[in-house]
XYZ file of N, CA and C in Angstrom:
762
model
N 181.153 270.141 -104.936
C 180.078 269.989 -104.339
C 179.021 271.216 -104.738
N 177.931 270.631 -104.720
C 176.680 271.149 -105.242
C 176.536 272.544 -104.536
N 176.074 273.868 -104.953
C 175.730 274.825 -104.106
C 174.427 275.080 -104.626
N 173.579 275.605 -103.512
C 172.421 276.016 -104.104
C 171.996 277.595 -103.059
N 171.506 278.303 -103.865
C 171.177 279.562 -103.415
C 170.079 280.139 -103.759
N 169.223 280.686 -102.597
C 167.740 280.994 -102.900
C 167.842 282.165 -103.643
N 166.758 282.678 -104.619
C 166.741 283.577 -105.324
C 166.643 284.785 -104.371
N 167.615 285.947 -104.810
C 167.813 287.172 -103.992
C 166.524 288.184 -104.507
N 165.914 288.708 -103.824
C 164.757 289.584 -104.115
C 165.334 291.220 -104.378
N 165.395 291.783 -105.544
C 165.910 292.929 -105.654
C 164.924 293.733 -106.343
N 164.774 295.194 -106.026
C 163.439 296.075 -106.961
C 164.106 297.296 -107.245
N 163.774 298.201 -108.219
C 164.206 299.392 -108.157
C 164.091 300.131 -107.018
N 165.026 301.088 -106.754
C 164.211 302.196 -105.897
C 163.736 303.759 -106.530
N 164.353 303.743 -107.634
C 164.070 304.677 -108.412
C 164.378 304.713 -109.766
N 164.314 305.895 -110.384
C 164.846 306.238 -111.920
C 165.540 307.278 -112.205
N 166.420 307.286 -112.906
C 167.084 308.315 -113.171
C 167.095 308.919 -114.526
N 166.819 310.228 -114.662
C 166.331 311.080 -115.886
C 167.782 311.649 -116.659
N 168.273 311.446 -117.276
C 169.381 311.850 -118.271
C 169.211 312.237 -119.473
N 170.371 313.222 -119.983
C 170.101 313.642 -121.111
C 170.455 312.738 -122.226
N 171.058 311.646 -121.789
C 171.344 310.648 -122.919
C 170.454 309.793 -123.116
N 169.399 310.044 -124.572
C 168.394 309.365 -124.897
C 168.861 307.736 -125.390
N 169.748 307.731 -126.043
C 170.290 306.530 -126.477
C 171.894 306.029 -125.984
N 171.896 304.823 -126.261
C 173.092 304.103 -125.619
C 174.366 304.685 -126.504
N 174.327 304.831 -127.882
C 175.424 305.670 -128.394
C 175.546 307.038 -128.050
N 177.004 307.170 -127.880
C 177.275 308.767 -127.381
C 177.253 308.696 -125.918
N 176.985 307.893 -124.952
C 176.899 307.819 -123.743
C 178.318 307.651 -123.176
N 179.041 308.439 -122.432
C 180.299 308.396 -122.337
C 180.693 307.162 -121.434
N 181.879 306.608 -121.565
C 182.266 305.144 -121.224
C 182.734 304.962 -119.889
N 182.688 305.969 -119.316
C 182.848 306.091 -117.935
C 182.532 307.190 -117.251
N 181.948 307.312 -115.854
C 181.425 308.527 -115.013
C 182.441 309.736 -115.039
N 181.771 310.764 -115.430
C 182.975 312.147 -114.994
C 183.578 312.418 -116.035
N 183.798 311.704 -117.202
C 184.140 311.996 -118.523
C 183.755 313.375 -119.215
N 182.450 313.364 -118.714
C 181.463 314.251 -119.318
C 181.001 315.224 -118.184
N 181.839 315.857 -117.082
C 181.243 316.662 -115.824
C 180.273 317.314 -115.873
N 180.051 317.661 -117.171
C 178.623 318.511 -117.092
C 177.381 317.700 -117.420
N 177.533 316.482 -117.869
C 176.328 315.544 -118.038
C 175.251 315.536 -116.895
N 174.322 316.027 -116.932
C 173.359 316.303 -115.962
C 172.363 314.955 -115.904
N 171.922 314.673 -114.657
C 171.037 313.773 -114.249
C 170.137 313.956 -112.943
N 169.119 313.350 -113.111
C 167.808 313.450 -112.047
C 167.560 312.230 -111.552
N 167.660 312.055 -110.200
C 166.881 310.685 -109.898
C 165.914 310.962 -108.748
N 165.018 310.135 -109.336
C 163.415 310.257 -108.833
C 163.046 308.892 -108.327
N 162.759 308.738 -106.989
C 162.448 307.535 -106.286
C 161.065 307.187 -106.539
N 160.910 305.906 -106.353
C 159.618 305.151 -106.623
C 158.917 306.010 -105.580
N 157.530 305.496 -105.421
C 156.705 306.013 -103.993
C 157.079 305.649 -102.894
N 157.304 304.046 -102.894
C 157.395 303.372 -101.819
C 158.816 303.775 -101.035
N 159.893 304.666 -101.811
C 161.136 304.952 -101.365
C 161.429 306.505 -101.106
N 160.202 307.215 -101.702
C 160.390 308.608 -101.732
C 160.056 309.340 -100.115
N 161.090 308.978 -99.449
C 160.935 309.696 -98.059
C 162.021 310.202 -97.799
N 161.823 311.750 -97.490
C 162.619 312.593 -96.901
C 163.647 311.965 -95.840
N 163.218 311.063 -95.180
C 164.362 310.654 -94.014
C 165.308 309.837 -94.770
N 164.993 308.896 -95.920
C 165.725 308.087 -96.389
C 167.306 308.804 -96.879
N 167.095 309.939 -97.239
C 168.621 310.789 -97.583
C 168.789 311.497 -96.856
N 168.106 311.457 -95.323
C 168.615 312.661 -94.365
C 170.417 312.475 -94.321
N 171.104 313.491 -94.274
C 172.496 313.420 -94.384
C 173.267 313.049 -95.594
N 172.497 312.801 -96.644
C 173.154 312.483 -97.725
C 173.959 313.725 -98.570
N 173.218 314.882 -97.919
C 173.938 316.140 -98.760
C 174.904 316.538 -97.955
N 175.932 315.952 -97.044
C 176.877 316.371 -96.617
C 177.839 315.834 -97.535
N 177.903 314.595 -98.626
C 178.787 314.298 -99.689
C 178.601 314.993 -100.958
N 179.760 315.067 -101.116
C 179.711 315.850 -102.731
C 179.328 314.481 -103.833
N 179.785 313.096 -103.639
C 179.725 312.327 -104.551
C 178.997 310.973 -103.993
N 178.148 310.207 -104.997
C 177.673 309.055 -104.319
C 177.730 308.301 -105.525
N 177.712 306.831 -104.979
C 177.427 305.765 -106.114
C 176.245 305.547 -106.253
N 175.920 305.327 -107.678
C 174.879 304.736 -108.158
C 174.660 303.269 -108.526
N 174.159 302.363 -107.834
C 174.072 300.642 -108.593
C 172.607 301.001 -108.804
N 172.846 300.451 -110.650
C 171.739 300.823 -111.500
C 171.562 299.417 -112.362
N 170.540 299.324 -113.208
C 170.356 297.984 -114.377
C 171.011 298.479 -115.619
N 171.637 297.917 -116.267
C 171.806 297.991 -117.790
C 170.526 297.461 -118.725
N 169.367 298.067 -118.384
C 168.213 297.465 -118.816
C 168.028 297.565 -120.525
N 168.852 298.004 -120.994
C 168.772 297.813 -122.510
C 169.807 297.347 -122.803
N 170.525 296.390 -121.975
C 171.763 295.432 -122.723
C 171.240 294.433 -122.690
N 170.905 294.138 -124.250
C 170.112 292.438 -124.656
C 171.065 291.641 -124.854
N 171.148 290.436 -124.224
C 171.640 289.450 -124.568
C 171.510 288.568 -125.451
N 172.597 287.961 -126.457
C 172.345 287.286 -127.779
C 171.496 285.928 -126.813
N 170.543 285.430 -127.261
C 169.879 284.272 -126.925
C 169.427 284.116 -125.277
N 169.479 285.345 -125.005
C 169.436 285.177 -123.420
C 170.477 284.742 -122.605
N 171.562 284.410 -123.487
C 173.042 284.003 -122.807
C 174.225 284.898 -122.661
N 174.656 284.979 -121.499
C 176.222 285.603 -121.374
C 177.237 285.203 -121.770
N 178.295 285.723 -122.303
C 179.505 285.435 -122.632
C 180.642 285.643 -121.445
N 181.331 284.739 -121.563
C 182.536 284.840 -120.649
C 183.529 285.869 -121.030
N 183.432 286.113 -122.594
C 184.795 287.233 -122.798
C 184.111 288.333 -123.625
N 184.504 289.584 -123.616
C 183.812 290.725 -123.983
C 185.201 291.156 -124.856
N 184.924 292.453 -125.653
C 185.785 293.226 -126.290
C 185.737 294.687 -125.562
N 186.764 295.314 -124.915
C 186.344 296.346 -124.606
C 186.717 297.359 -125.448
N 185.950 298.485 -125.537
C 186.468 299.668 -126.184
C 187.792 300.062 -126.206
N 188.448 300.259 -124.805
C 189.811 300.731 -124.518
C 190.688 299.948 -125.351
N 190.746 298.577 -125.501
C 191.572 297.832 -126.461
C 191.070 297.722 -128.008
N 190.208 298.767 -128.411
C 190.277 298.847 -129.699
C 188.790 297.922 -130.216
N 188.432 297.302 -129.499
C 187.222 296.561 -129.772
C 187.581 295.147 -130.654
N 189.131 294.887 -130.613
C 189.517 294.038 -131.208
C 190.044 292.336 -130.593
N 190.590 292.998 -129.346
C 191.159 292.104 -128.210
C 190.043 291.670 -126.704
N 189.959 290.586 -126.758
C 188.786 290.042 -125.944
C 189.664 290.095 -124.230
N 188.435 290.213 -122.993
C 189.007 289.969 -122.141
C 187.994 288.900 -121.317
N 187.926 288.804 -120.114
C 186.889 287.967 -119.342
C 186.125 289.349 -118.923
N 184.678 288.592 -118.937
C 183.360 289.938 -118.608
C 183.895 290.407 -116.913
N 184.388 289.588 -116.227
C 184.740 290.144 -115.032
C 185.986 290.988 -115.006
N 186.904 291.230 -116.085
C 187.855 291.935 -116.175
C 187.414 293.160 -116.884
N 186.091 293.467 -116.899
C 185.509 294.660 -117.866
C 184.170 295.293 -117.235
N 183.952 296.375 -117.725
C 182.736 297.053 -117.240
C 181.885 297.154 -118.327
N 181.852 295.984 -119.058
C 181.121 295.848 -120.077
C 179.110 295.799 -119.583
N 178.326 296.283 -120.289
C 176.945 296.341 -119.687
C 176.567 294.649 -119.813
N 177.205 293.895 -120.666
C 176.526 292.664 -121.220
C 176.923 291.490 -120.057
N 176.594 291.213 -119.101
C 177.155 290.526 -117.869
C 175.865 289.257 -117.550
N 176.464 288.726 -116.500
C 175.537 287.661 -116.229
C 174.278 288.091 -115.498
N 174.484 289.059 -114.755
C 173.595 290.105 -114.090
C 173.982 291.499 -114.452
N 173.071 292.383 -115.509
C 173.099 293.435 -115.898
C 173.361 294.642 -115.320
N 174.207 294.571 -114.177
C 174.333 295.589 -112.935
C 175.445 296.525 -113.008
N 175.396 298.030 -113.079
C 176.517 298.937 -113.223
C 176.451 299.691 -111.908
N 177.631 300.193 -111.877
C 177.859 301.386 -111.094
C 178.462 302.405 -111.333
N 178.125 303.702 -110.938
C 178.915 304.726 -111.444
C 178.925 305.917 -110.075
N 180.131 306.423 -110.019
C 179.972 307.388 -108.982
C 180.148 308.883 -109.743
N 179.298 309.451 -109.619
C 178.628 310.881 -109.706
C 178.850 311.931 -108.839
N 178.561 312.891 -109.274
C 178.331 314.215 -108.177
C 177.246 314.648 -107.892
N 176.658 314.682 -106.786
C 175.570 315.427 -106.128
C 175.594 316.709 -106.026
N 174.729 317.379 -106.970
C 174.993 318.728 -106.816
C 173.988 319.271 -105.803
N 172.505 318.340 -105.427
C 171.927 319.042 -104.401
C 170.641 317.861 -104.340
N 169.871 318.128 -103.147
C 168.238 317.427 -102.997
C 167.473 318.411 -103.126
N 166.437 318.426 -103.929
C 165.297 318.921 -103.821
C 164.284 318.098 -103.305
N 163.536 319.235 -102.542
C 162.528 318.877 -101.765
C 161.128 318.970 -102.599
N 160.348 318.045 -102.930
C 159.168 318.177 -103.937
C 157.978 317.356 -103.459
N 156.377 317.661 -103.657
C 155.374 317.206 -103.089
C 155.644 315.589 -103.170
N 156.256 315.013 -104.221
C 156.240 313.385 -104.541
C 157.357 312.932 -103.817
N 158.241 313.555 -103.073
C 159.593 313.358 -102.286
C 160.992 313.972 -102.760
N 161.877 313.376 -102.253
C 163.122 314.061 -102.669
C 163.491 313.877 -104.112
N 164.425 314.745 -104.548
C 164.477 314.253 -106.020
C 166.305 314.599 -105.887
N 167.161 313.634 -106.521
C 168.547 314.238 -106.307
C 169.221 314.743 -107.850
N 169.925 315.958 -107.701
C 170.496 316.457 -108.675
C 171.804 315.766 -108.834
N 172.254 315.519 -110.012
C 173.687 315.058 -110.421
C 174.402 315.433 -111.615
N 175.407 315.287 -111.746
C 176.161 315.580 -112.691
C 177.498 314.586 -112.859
N 178.043 314.773 -114.287
C 178.627 313.633 -114.639
C 178.459 312.125 -114.804
N 177.104 312.194 -114.914
C 176.650 310.507 -115.060
C 176.710 310.145 -116.528
N 176.845 308.803 -116.633
C 177.264 308.261 -118.012
C 176.126 307.331 -118.113
N 174.892 307.686 -117.931
C 173.684 306.439 -117.396
C 172.649 306.827 -118.509
N 172.042 305.681 -119.414
C 171.051 306.243 -120.216
C 169.670 306.537 -119.407
N 168.848 307.391 -120.046
C 167.811 307.999 -119.794
C 166.902 306.851 -119.176
N 165.940 307.150 -117.976
C 164.927 306.063 -117.590
C 165.628 305.046 -116.897
N 166.770 304.967 -116.597
C 167.702 303.766 -116.169
C 166.953 303.453 -114.683
N 166.398 302.122 -114.353
C 166.402 301.845 -113.216
C 167.403 301.931 -111.995
N 167.323 302.496 -111.072
C 168.425 302.665 -109.837
C 167.910 301.511 -109.059
N 169.190 300.782 -108.385
C 168.831 299.476 -107.260
C 169.255 300.371 -105.698
N 170.029 301.130 -105.915
C 170.649 301.475 -104.576
C 171.591 302.972 -104.676
N 171.970 303.421 -103.844
C 172.681 304.519 -103.482
C 173.559 304.484 -102.468
N 174.722 304.821 -102.387
C 175.789 304.778 -101.461
C 176.819 305.977 -101.288
N 177.054 306.832 -100.135
C 177.943 307.735 -100.294
C 179.606 307.423 -100.555
N 179.684 307.814 -101.391
C 181.535 308.017 -101.629
C 182.300 308.439 -100.630
N 183.272 307.525 -100.178
C 184.001 308.118 -98.916
C 185.506 307.743 -99.655
N 186.289 309.091 -99.844
C 187.324 309.196 -100.165
C 188.613 308.326 -99.499
N 188.231 308.461 -98.403
C 189.561 307.532 -97.444
C 189.397 306.139 -97.761
N 188.286 305.286 -98.193
C 188.141 304.305 -98.408
C 188.028 303.712 -99.509
N 187.215 304.382 -100.384
C 186.974 304.253 -102.195
C 188.299 304.631 -103.206
N 188.637 305.474 -102.396
C 190.220 305.812 -103.461
C 191.506 305.136 -102.733
N 191.856 304.278 -103.784
C 193.270 303.414 -103.327
C 194.212 303.499 -104.122
N 195.162 304.469 -103.811
C 196.294 305.114 -104.726
C 197.381 303.773 -105.134
N 197.400 302.747 -104.203
C 198.361 301.972 -104.707
C 197.748 301.049 -105.575
N 196.178 300.938 -106.089
C 195.278 299.972 -106.466
C 196.086 300.045 -108.162
N 196.160 298.676 -108.645
C 196.614 298.589 -109.990
C 195.370 298.650 -110.998
N 195.657 299.111 -112.163
C 194.734 299.699 -113.177
C 194.608 298.791 -114.211
N 195.295 297.694 -114.518
C 195.202 296.815 -115.748
C 195.539 297.485 -116.812
N 194.587 297.541 -117.951
C 194.536 297.992 -119.226
C 194.153 299.044 -119.199
N 193.602 299.737 -118.373
C 192.763 301.228 -118.272
C 194.008 302.041 -117.539
N 194.987 302.250 -117.546
C 195.646 303.116 -116.539
C 195.472 304.284 -116.321
N 194.713 305.064 -117.129
C 194.506 306.335 -117.139
C 193.327 306.953 -118.120
N 192.620 308.118 -118.038
C 191.706 307.936 -119.266
C 192.371 308.383 -120.393
N 191.729 307.841 -121.737
C 192.053 308.009 -122.741
C 192.812 309.205 -123.211
N 193.721 309.272 -123.537
C 194.474 310.769 -123.892
C 194.492 311.254 -125.315
N 193.785 310.167 -126.454
C 193.592 310.534 -127.615
C 192.030 311.162 -127.993
N 191.901 312.559 -127.550
C 191.080 313.235 -127.371
C 190.647 313.822 -128.839
N 189.417 313.996 -129.304
C 189.249 314.938 -130.304
C 189.261 316.232 -130.233
N 189.505 317.022 -130.930
C 189.215 318.608 -131.443
C 187.771 318.566 -132.201
N 186.981 319.500 -131.081
C 185.875 319.387 -131.403
C 185.565 321.074 -132.119
N 184.733 321.450 -133.378
C 184.505 322.637 -133.745
C 183.197 322.533 -133.867
N 182.769 324.088 -134.213
C 181.165 324.154 -134.371
C 180.754 324.895 -135.511
N 179.930 324.491 -136.390
C 179.251 325.076 -137.501
C 178.794 326.377 -136.975
N 178.564 327.551 -137.786
C 178.156 328.613 -137.617
C 176.355 328.317 -137.250
N 175.797 327.404 -137.808
C 174.447 326.815 -137.571
C 174.236 326.079 -136.515
N 175.168 325.465 -135.911
C 175.574 324.539 -134.450
C 175.742 325.913 -133.537
N 176.471 326.484 -133.818
C 176.881 327.625 -132.580
C 175.474 328.638 -132.265
N 174.863 328.839 -133.489
C 173.738 329.823 -133.057
C 172.677 329.023 -132.157
N 172.567 327.768 -132.935
C 171.496 326.816 -132.249
C 172.213 326.472 -130.704
N 173.157 326.309 -130.325
C 173.420 325.975 -129.157
C 173.130 327.054 -128.092
N 173.517 328.520 -128.496
C 173.314 329.960 -127.890
C 171.960 330.070 -127.570
N 171.166 329.539 -128.171
C 169.496 329.674 -127.930
C 169.161 328.859 -126.972
N 169.651 327.548 -127.150
C 169.464 326.519 -126.392
C 169.759 326.376 -124.836
N 171.393 327.325 -124.970
C 171.713 327.903 -123.638
C 170.891 328.324 -122.602
N 169.603 328.966 -123.199
C 168.729 329.618 -122.649
C 167.986 329.068 -121.374
N 167.754 327.800 -121.884
C 167.003 326.839 -120.686
C 168.124 325.649 -120.445
N 169.062 325.075 -121.297
C 170.170 324.164 -120.932
C 171.552 324.441 -120.782
N 171.701 325.124 -119.568
C 173.094 325.991 -119.116
C 173.937 324.741 -119.543
N 175.077 325.742 -119.459
C 176.390 324.799 -120.089
C 176.385 323.606 -121.328
N 175.240 324.021 -122.171
C 174.926 323.092 -123.524
C 176.454 322.496 -124.236
N 177.269 323.785 -124.623
C 178.402 324.046 -125.088
C 179.363 323.097 -124.699
N 179.542 323.228 -123.445
C 180.314 322.467 -122.824
C 180.524 320.837 -122.629
N 179.034 320.730 -122.232
C 178.793 319.220 -122.235
C 178.795 318.519 -123.708
N 178.709 319.155 -124.703
C 178.438 318.811 -126.087
C 180.008 318.180 -126.148
N 180.835 319.737 -125.810
C 181.940 319.506 -126.329
C 183.026 317.910 -125.579
N 182.497 318.053 -124.102
C 183.015 316.777 -123.276
C 182.230 315.451 -123.937
N 181.135 315.503 -124.386
C 180.882 314.054 -125.028
C 181.948 313.945 -126.415
N 181.560 314.839 -127.314
C 182.504 314.496 -128.679
C 184.106 314.287 -128.332
N 184.576 314.892 -127.239
C 186.341 315.056 -127.278
C 186.623 313.648 -126.575
N 185.630 312.583 -126.133
C 186.022 311.636 -126.003
C 185.992 310.467 -126.776
N 185.256 310.848 -128.195
C 184.967 309.981 -129.169
C 184.015 308.845 -129.314
N 182.986 309.409 -129.267
C 182.187 308.323 -129.209
C 182.007 307.162 -130.334
N 182.793 307.247 -131.328
C 182.563 306.362 -132.501
C 182.998 305.285 -131.972
N 182.641 303.956 -132.432
C 182.677 302.649 -132.483
C 183.920 302.127 -132.868
N 184.712 301.566 -132.017
C 186.088 300.883 -132.098
C 186.535 300.657 -133.903
N 185.519 299.964 -134.289
C 185.637 299.718 -135.747
C 185.926 300.724 -136.485
N 185.274 301.882 -136.143
C 185.515 303.303 -137.080
C 186.962 303.761 -136.809
N 187.686 303.322 -135.518
C 188.606 304.595 -135.727
C 189.666 303.247 -135.196
N 190.817 303.190 -135.281
C 191.730 302.545 -134.593
C 192.900 303.443 -133.893
N 192.324 304.376 -133.407
C 192.667 305.512 -132.894
C 193.718 306.526 -133.720
N 192.572 306.648 -134.747
C 193.123 307.718 -135.653
C 194.275 307.602 -136.064
N 194.830 306.286 -136.777
C 195.836 306.497 -137.734
C 195.213 307.110 -139.035
N 195.784 307.182 -139.882
C 195.312 307.596 -141.015
C 194.048 306.885 -142.230
N 193.013 306.808 -141.130
C 191.741 306.076 -141.449
C 190.871 306.896 -142.341
N 190.808 306.515 -143.758
C 189.981 307.092 -144.554
C 188.592 306.631 -144.669
N 188.123 305.189 -144.286
C 187.092 304.435 -144.727
C 186.642 303.632 -143.533
N 185.179 303.706 -143.120
C 184.979 302.793 -142.117
C 185.209 301.340 -142.649
N 185.677 300.643 -141.339
C 185.711 299.057 -141.936
C 185.023 298.278 -142.092
N 183.959 298.709 -141.692
C 182.653 297.910 -142.098
C 181.305 298.103 -143.281
N 181.643 299.633 -143.720
C 180.987 299.908 -144.848
C 181.818 300.599 -145.736
N 181.084 300.970 -147.044
C 181.775 301.581 -148.150
C 181.906 302.978 -147.717
N 181.318 303.674 -146.815
C 181.439 305.116 -146.575
C 182.486 305.493 -146.203
N 183.075 306.649 -147.040
C 184.168 307.240 -146.341
C 183.801 308.041 -145.046
N 184.791 307.730 -144.197
C 184.750 308.400 -142.453
C 184.273 310.202 -142.698
N 185.007 310.443 -143.515
C 185.046 311.770 -143.347
C 184.021 312.539 -144.232
N 182.500 311.415 -145.134
C 181.593 311.998 -145.359
C 180.331 311.178 -144.623
N 180.891 310.417 -143.497
C 179.568 310.092 -142.959
C 179.438 311.168 -141.708
N 177.896 311.146 -141.400
C 177.271 311.956 -140.400
C 176.656 311.345 -139.505
N 177.019 311.291 -138.006
C 176.817 310.654 -137.036
C 175.632 311.642 -136.315
N 174.828 310.668 -135.314
C 173.497 311.722 -134.706
C 173.676 310.816 -132.962
N 173.747 311.941 -132.315
C 173.769 311.470 -130.923
C 172.237 312.456 -130.358
N 171.305 311.350 -129.805
C 170.181 312.057 -128.942
C 170.510 312.517 -127.815
N 170.338 313.841 -127.660
C 170.701 314.618 -126.167
C 169.307 315.579 -125.647
N 169.188 315.289 -124.872
C 167.642 316.065 -124.388
C 166.861 315.958 -125.291
N 166.149 316.706 -126.024
C 164.783 316.531 -127.352
C 165.645 316.922 -128.704
N 166.878 316.743 -129.006
C 167.432 316.896 -130.044
C 168.247 316.034 -130.588
N 168.708 316.052 -131.786
C 169.567 315.033 -132.556
C 170.798 315.980 -132.900
N 172.015 315.466 -131.913
C 172.728 316.243 -132.709
C 173.917 315.818 -133.682
N 174.188 316.203 -134.667
C 174.405 315.776 -135.854
C 176.016 316.279 -136.046
N 177.138 315.363 -136.649
C 178.383 315.779 -136.762
C 179.058 314.984 -137.309
N 180.367 315.217 -137.927
C 181.064 314.265 -138.855
C 182.464 314.194 -138.118
N 183.437 313.428 -138.547
C 184.680 313.523 -138.279
C 185.581 312.955 -139.075
N 186.960 313.398 -139.187
C 188.290 312.994 -139.798
C 189.076 313.205 -138.971
N 189.571 311.646 -138.980
C 190.653 311.368 -138.020
C 190.469 311.973 -136.572
N 191.245 312.945 -136.081
C 190.790 313.388 -134.776
C 190.038 314.659 -134.459
N 189.836 315.152 -135.855
C 188.671 316.192 -135.593
C 186.965 316.146 -135.978
N 186.536 316.618 -134.848
C 185.297 316.380 -134.983
C 184.256 317.661 -135.169
N 183.616 317.921 -136.014
C 182.932 319.104 -136.326
C 181.202 318.997 -135.908
N 180.747 319.890 -135.527
C 179.583 319.875 -134.863
C 178.602 320.220 -136.155
N 177.410 319.870 -136.720
C 176.947 320.340 -137.805
C 175.682 321.114 -137.288
N 175.051 320.765 -136.732
C 173.414 321.062 -136.223
C 172.564 320.223 -135.232
N 172.232 321.013 -134.491
C 171.062 320.458 -133.638
C 169.575 320.204 -134.176
N 169.399 318.923 -134.613
C 168.210 319.010 -135.253
C 166.613 318.099 -134.199
N 165.797 318.966 -134.062
C 164.604 318.726 -133.275
C 164.178 317.040 -133.724
N 163.736 316.608 -132.636
C 163.269 315.234 -132.935
C 161.928 315.051 -132.406
């Protein structure tokens, strides 16, 4: 039987500003980097204090947003994707994943609500634990309800727990000095960088989770010599990896 549905009108209610300026390096799930800050600014039509009245009573909220930088090949969606949790080699159905490449590029994250600031332009939500790209359009906000949203008997498929193969992060003298200076304006920066890197943001093809991998399987560059960069705030975080050891080299201004 043919089904006809009328178009569903959806428009953003606001934009979230985060420390993540590019897709590479963003934690793959919310709260893996608990110190990752975000600030949600409402668009003028929705910037009304009464719209968030009572929200301050909740410690966490759900954000429904658009993966606005998830580009589909030829404008088409794929029914199968390769989750990083499975090493980037095994496929599962797109609806069995949290891939940003979906028929409708909609994401959802449960983040911590640190506070609501009243500004001349309306309320601003201050958040932590975000895993969202800077300038992402937000479609909706809903309070997190532990008695309903936390289901202790739920099955968790191929992702039963956070990936426990974390990296050990160290810092060069240069990076340490730069971080101490930047923490005057960016509190908890050392902790944030550690949380981002200890979850190993490298693509799955660079690691099959740290066996004795000496060379990136897609390049001729030895892994221990490769320098990675992650855009955070207004700097480029430069680091190297060898197995499960990550060393931060420096913070280059952008």
